[in-house]
Amino acid sequence: MIFFEPYPIVAMPLFLVGIANLTLAAIVLINGKRSHTSILFSLLSFWMSLWCIFVGTTTLGLSSLLIISFAKAAFYIGIPIFYLILLFSFSFPSFKITLPRKYVFLLAIPPLALLFLTPTNLILEANYQAGGVLLKFGPVNIFYTLYCLVYFLFSVIALYSRYYSSTRIDQIRYKYFVMGFLTTITIGVLSNVILVSVIGINRFYYLGPLASIFMIGFTAYAILKYRLMDIALVIKKTTAYSLITTAITFVYVLVVIGFEFLSRLLFGYYSFWSVIPATLIIAVTFVPVRDRVQKVTDQIFFRQMVEYQKVIKEITRMIVSVTDLHTLFRLIDRTIIRVMCIKNASILLLEEKEDQYVVKKTNGLPNVISGIRLSLNDPLVTYLEEKKDAVVLDEVKDTLQSHLTPPEEKKRLTQIQMEMEHFEAALSIPSFLKGKLVGIFNLGEKLSGELYSPDDIELLLTMASEAAIAIENAKLYRDITETRDYLNSLVQGSDDAIFTMDLSGVILSWNEGAKTIFNYTSAEVIGKIPPFFIESEIRQLINKVFRAEKVKAIEMLKRNKSGKEIPLLLTLSSIRDSAANIIGISGILKDITELKKVDQLKSKFLSVVSHELRTPLTPIKGYLSLLLDGKLGEIDPKQREALTIILNQSNHLQNLIDCVLDISRIESGKPLEIQKEPTFLDAIIKESIEALATAFSDKLMKIKVNYPSKPIALMADKKKLLRVMDNLLGNALKFSPSKGSAEVTIKAEDKRIKVAVADTGIGIAPQHREKIFDKFYQIDSSYNRSSGGIGMGLTVAKEIVEAHQGRIWAESKGLGAGSKFIFTLPIS
């Protein structure tokens, strides 16, 4: 049984603390970030404000009904408070309740049960007696006391363990907050649970709610010094608006007391009706008075912040439209220095091509700072990426001085401190875009010597976030401009004629190379169909591009402005939009006049050299034959072997010379000399196989021939067809591994004879099948160099077959799958 007597002297402090708690709860809930921690903190502050108000009202000694109601409410207020304290302890400092949802609901059962019993006298019975309240504890009060103590102990243990399991930097940030929070709840438990319910002492029951001032004070200090919970601006407003609310409340309390005094003076006793005029005055004047005082407070306390906001909004509006990086940096740099009144600043920008952060702009710093580069794993860069927040040099120094900081972290922070001091930066602001650090703003000290306030940092972070978008846009514009200028310089500097056309063939662009080749200026051709093309010709070429046909290296003769014929190679490509629709044509015309001259000289040289080589080769082969036949004397086996090798190589050289002569004849526009005579193809094939039999045997290769049932006659040049077979069988020999095989098949098909030479060699990739018949083309240089040959055998074979009105082609399933060469000839 406890008796609570009125104690008016503590009522006003309790009301003031209650109003401060209530204001703090409202502003944090409305303006703070919506995390579990901030919401629980707001609810806790709200219930503590009610606690202060209920206890304060109890101390006033009002009417029996009111004082009993407020006394019981002040006692029962601990039920939600201790539940909220426990949840808050499990949400700190991760900003999210880490308990599973089922445990949150299970922990809510005891307080809900106790709240359900509050209308009864099972927990507490209150009676008015001699101006005070007599409290009698019911049979369930012991459970209420145990609930408060158990939840309090679990909260302390959870808060302590989570605090010491957090990072050292977080421990420094949250140290004062934890101290204030624990001080408040400890005093509350001692004065209002243990002393009242356990020991029975009620003299200090008002200390519990008053102790919440420790939580408010320490929290405000932690927020202002370490930007706790990202509500520094909220705390500033809380302080100012709490003073406003307190002042207005104090004035209205005086109004009520004045009407009460007037009632006692006029009637000799206190009357309830005297409160009605005071209530009307308060109801009519509260909102306009509050708004007016709040406006004045904003002008006095937050003028600089409002100015900052205006400037940030203005610079944000301006930087969005800036596409030049230098202009953008100059705008940001000058604005920050002007508004913040700082000594110096530097801006670093991420250059993706270099994978480095480069100093792009400095102000008030030595020239050596310009061009400094930071790698992606630089300590300051990685720290900003991890923290995703501003880095304050003073905070870094405080952390370094703390005994809680481990040696590894001190080493890292020392490097960060040295870097910031090198930039003469008191503050480093990160600029993120889609989670990627794209820039760093290093700001020096203020000229006034003041520290950067949380307001300054919040506004700078906002500006940096907006600037990231503008910087990225400016970088894209810069890259596009540089690429355009680079490509334009390549086009204009090219000796080839490079031009673009629309889909009707009208010229849209004309480079200097085109002007040099055709002697037409850009003014003479742009907007017109090229004068060196007729309209039907250009339309036919454009249609080929539309049909996705290759228009590449097409040789043609065109006249320039003076009428001179110029040999050219034409290549056309499509120009497509973002939807892959063809919107234009780009063309390149290469002047091959000099190449033609060189080609003619080469052909003439080859022809002369071939004839000169052929002249001494004929007697060499003749004397070799005489020696081998024994007409110049007997020779031993070793000599015969050596002479045979020489004769074979002479024949090979003869074949190469004949190939070169045939190529020269083809390139000069002369037809191959074909001397047709009746012949049997199977006889030609037998002769070719016999000539290469030794080579096949040396390589342990098997060769199989599938002859037709009866010989097939045709009119053909026997020597040249023999060269075709030598080239095809020679390829099978060269490009097949040791112990491989080759197969020759001959058969008649629809008045044509078809010959196929298949091998088990290296095969042919699809992209090479058409090119292998080009002059000097070889698929695998390393293999060819070891196997011999100059890449003309298939070219000559193709020309010979086509000169006989035949056709030749290659088949292969790919590399490693062997090859098959097939040619057809008409049957006579």
PDB file of C-alpha atoms in Angstrom, residues 295-402:
ATOM      1  CA  LYS A 295       7.691  31.207 -39.062  1.00  0.00           C
ATOM      2  CA  VAL A 296       9.725  33.602 -36.962  1.00  0.00           C
ATOM      3  CA  THR A 297      11.735  30.663 -35.590  1.00  0.00           C
ATOM      4  CA  ASP A 298      12.488  29.413 -39.104  1.00  0.00           C
ATOM      5  CA  GLN A 299      13.751  32.845 -40.077  1.00  0.00           C
ATOM      6  CA  ILE A 300      15.963  33.074 -36.995  1.00  0.00           C
ATOM      7  CA  PHE A 301      17.285  29.521 -36.574  1.00  0.00           C
ATOM      8  CA  PHE A 302      17.151  28.051 -40.091  1.00  0.00           C
ATOM      9  CA  ARG A 303      17.894  31.015 -42.357  1.00  0.00           C
ATOM     10  CA  GLN A 304      21.214  29.543 -43.505  1.00  0.00           C
ATOM     11  CA  MET A 305      19.611  26.174 -44.153  1.00  0.00           C
ATOM     12  CA  VAL A 306      16.837  27.782 -46.206  1.00  0.00           C
ATOM     13  CA  GLU A 307      19.479  29.680 -48.177  1.00  0.00           C
ATOM     14  CA  TYR A 308      21.375  26.432 -48.766  1.00  0.00           C
ATOM     15  CA  GLN A 309      18.208  24.743 -49.971  1.00  0.00           C
ATOM     16  CA  LYS A 310      17.514  27.531 -52.436  1.00  0.00           C
ATOM     17  CA  VAL A 311      21.045  27.362 -53.786  1.00  0.00           C
ATOM     18  CA  ILE A 312      21.005  23.559 -54.040  1.00  0.00           C
ATOM     19  CA  LYS A 313      17.690  23.672 -55.893  1.00  0.00           C
ATOM     20  CA  GLU A 314      19.035  26.326 -58.212  1.00  0.00           C
ATOM     21  CA  ILE A 315      22.288  24.496 -58.952  1.00  0.00           C
ATOM     22  CA  THR A 316      20.370  21.228 -59.440  1.00  0.00           C
ATOM     23  CA  ARG A 317      18.147  22.930 -61.995  1.00  0.00           C
ATOM     24  CA  MET A 318      21.169  24.395 -63.772  1.00  0.00           C
ATOM     25  CA  ILE A 319      23.423  21.330 -63.877  1.00  0.00           C
ATOM     26  CA  VAL A 320      20.749  19.186 -65.509  1.00  0.00           C
ATOM     27  CA  SER A 321      20.996  21.299 -68.667  1.00  0.00           C
ATOM     28  CA  VAL A 322      24.837  21.457 -68.747  1.00  0.00           C
ATOM     29  CA  THR A 323      26.512  19.038 -71.167  1.00  0.00           C
ATOM     30  CA  ASP A 324      30.098  20.299 -70.940  1.00  0.00           C
ATOM     31  CA  LEU A 325      32.127  18.731 -68.131  1.00  0.00           C
ATOM     32  CA  HIS A 326      34.352  21.783 -67.583  1.00  0.00           C
ATOM     33  CA  THR A 327      31.343  24.086 -67.350  1.00  0.00           C
ATOM     34  CA  LEU A 328      29.643  21.654 -64.970  1.00  0.00           C
ATOM     35  CA  PHE A 329      32.685  21.403 -62.693  1.00  0.00           C
ATOM     36  CA  ARG A 330      33.147  25.155 -62.702  1.00  0.00           C
ATOM     37  CA  LEU A 331      29.486  25.684 -61.791  1.00  0.00           C
ATOM     38  CA  ILE A 332      29.534  23.154 -58.927  1.00  0.00           C
ATOM     39  CA  ASP A 333      32.904  24.309 -57.669  1.00  0.00           C
ATOM     40  CA  ARG A 334      32.129  28.031 -57.598  1.00  0.00           C
ATOM     41  CA  THR A 335      28.685  27.518 -56.102  1.00  0.00           C
ATOM     42  CA  ILE A 336      29.956  25.360 -53.246  1.00  0.00           C
ATOM     43  CA  ILE A 337      32.802  27.723 -52.456  1.00  0.00           C
ATOM     44  CA  ARG A 338      30.490  30.755 -52.573  1.00  0.00           C
ATOM     45  CA  VAL A 339      27.681  29.284 -50.488  1.00  0.00           C
ATOM     46  CA  MET A 340      29.767  27.350 -47.985  1.00  0.00           C
ATOM     47  CA  CYS A 341      32.556  29.973 -47.893  1.00  0.00           C
ATOM     48  CA  ILE A 342      35.286  27.321 -47.959  1.00  0.00           C
ATOM     49  CA  LYS A 343      39.000  27.679 -48.591  1.00  0.00           C
ATOM     50  CA  ASN A 344      39.456  25.119 -51.367  1.00  0.00           C
ATOM     51  CA  ALA A 345      37.839  22.261 -53.230  1.00  0.00           C
ATOM     52  CA  SER A 346      38.711  19.498 -55.674  1.00  0.00           C
ATOM     53  CA  ILE A 347      36.594  17.167 -57.788  1.00  0.00           C
ATOM     54  CA  LEU A 348      37.605  13.642 -58.806  1.00  0.00           C
ATOM     55  CA  LEU A 349      35.816  11.779 -61.554  1.00  0.00           C
ATOM     56  CA  LEU A 350      35.765   8.077 -62.416  1.00  0.00           C
ATOM     57  CA  GLU A 351      37.254   7.412 -65.854  1.00  0.00           C
ATOM     58  CA  GLU A 352      36.066   3.911 -66.822  1.00  0.00           C
ATOM     59  CA  LYS A 353      38.575   3.554 -69.649  1.00  0.00           C
ATOM     60  CA  GLU A 354      41.453   4.043 -67.196  1.00  0.00           C
ATOM     61  CA  ASP A 355      39.802   2.439 -64.133  1.00  0.00           C
ATOM     62  CA  GLN A 356      40.938   5.406 -62.069  1.00  0.00           C
ATOM     63  CA  TYR A 357      39.542   8.457 -60.310  1.00  0.00           C
ATOM     64  CA  VAL A 358      41.152  11.564 -61.816  1.00  0.00           C
ATOM     65  CA  VAL A 359      41.234  15.094 -60.387  1.00  0.00           C
ATOM     66  CA  LYS A 360      39.307  17.136 -62.955  1.00  0.00           C
ATOM     67  CA  LYS A 361      38.865  20.445 -61.127  1.00  0.00           C
ATOM     68  CA  THR A 362      40.614  22.262 -58.287  1.00  0.00           C
ATOM     69  CA  ASN A 363      40.067  25.598 -56.591  1.00  0.00           C
ATOM     70  CA  GLY A 364      42.440  27.159 -54.104  1.00  0.00           C
ATOM     71  CA  LEU A 365      44.868  24.212 -54.278  1.00  0.00           C
ATOM     72  CA  PRO A 366      48.430  23.881 -55.659  1.00  0.00           C
ATOM     73  CA  ASN A 367      48.835  22.859 -59.286  1.00  0.00           C
ATOM     74  CA  VAL A 368      50.380  19.540 -58.241  1.00  0.00           C
ATOM     75  CA  ILE A 369      46.909  18.390 -57.126  1.00  0.00           C
ATOM     76  CA  SER A 370      45.565  18.627 -60.688  1.00  0.00           C
ATOM     77  CA  GLY A 371      45.765  15.335 -62.519  1.00  0.00           C
ATOM     78  CA  ILE A 372      46.215  13.176 -59.395  1.00  0.00           C
ATOM     79  CA  ARG A 373      44.856   9.688 -59.974  1.00  0.00           C
ATOM     80  CA  LEU A 374      43.382   7.293 -57.413  1.00  0.00           C
ATOM     81  CA  SER A 375      43.070   3.584 -58.184  1.00  0.00           C
ATOM     82  CA  LEU A 376      39.834   1.661 -57.665  1.00  0.00           C
ATOM     83  CA  ASN A 377      41.280   0.004 -54.549  1.00  0.00           C
ATOM     84  CA  ASP A 378      42.527   3.261 -53.035  1.00  0.00           C
ATOM     85  CA  PRO A 379      41.713   3.418 -49.253  1.00  0.00           C
ATOM     86  CA  LEU A 380      39.635   6.604 -49.553  1.00  0.00           C
ATOM     87  CA  VAL A 381      37.715   5.226 -52.553  1.00  0.00           C
ATOM     88  CA  THR A 382      36.934   1.854 -50.944  1.00  0.00           C
ATOM     89  CA  TYR A 383      35.983   3.555 -47.652  1.00  0.00           C
ATOM     90  CA  LEU A 384      33.506   5.840 -49.399  1.00  0.00           C
ATOM     91  CA  GLU A 385      32.057   2.884 -51.328  1.00  0.00           C
ATOM     92  CA  GLU A 386      31.582   0.869 -48.134  1.00  0.00           C
ATOM     93  CA  LYS A 387      30.254   3.718 -46.005  1.00  0.00           C
ATOM     94  CA  LYS A 388      28.096   5.285 -48.745  1.00  0.00           C
ATOM     95  CA  ASP A 389      28.214   8.474 -46.724  1.00  0.00           C
ATOM     96  CA  ALA A 390      30.345  11.562 -46.248  1.00  0.00           C
ATOM     97  CA  VAL A 391      33.766  11.154 -44.610  1.00  0.00           C
ATOM     98  CA  VAL A 392      34.545  13.889 -42.080  1.00  0.00           C
ATOM     99  CA  LEU A 393      38.235  14.346 -41.262  1.00  0.00           C
ATOM    100  CA  ASP A 394      37.466  15.158 -37.624  1.00  0.00           C
ATOM    101  CA  GLU A 395      35.481  11.913 -37.279  1.00  0.00           C
ATOM    102  CA  VAL A 396      38.384   9.973 -38.778  1.00  0.00           C
ATOM    103  CA  LYS A 397      40.754  11.558 -36.262  1.00  0.00           C
ATOM    104  CA  ASP A 398      38.375  10.821 -33.374  1.00  0.00           C
ATOM    105  CA  THR A 399      38.156   7.194 -34.448  1.00  0.00           C
ATOM    106  CA  LEU A 400      41.944   6.949 -34.666  1.00  0.00           C
ATOM    107  CA  GLN A 401      42.308   8.293 -31.128  1.00  0.00           C
ATOM    108  CA  SER A 402      39.809   5.818 -29.714  1.00  0.00           C
TER     109      SER A 402
END
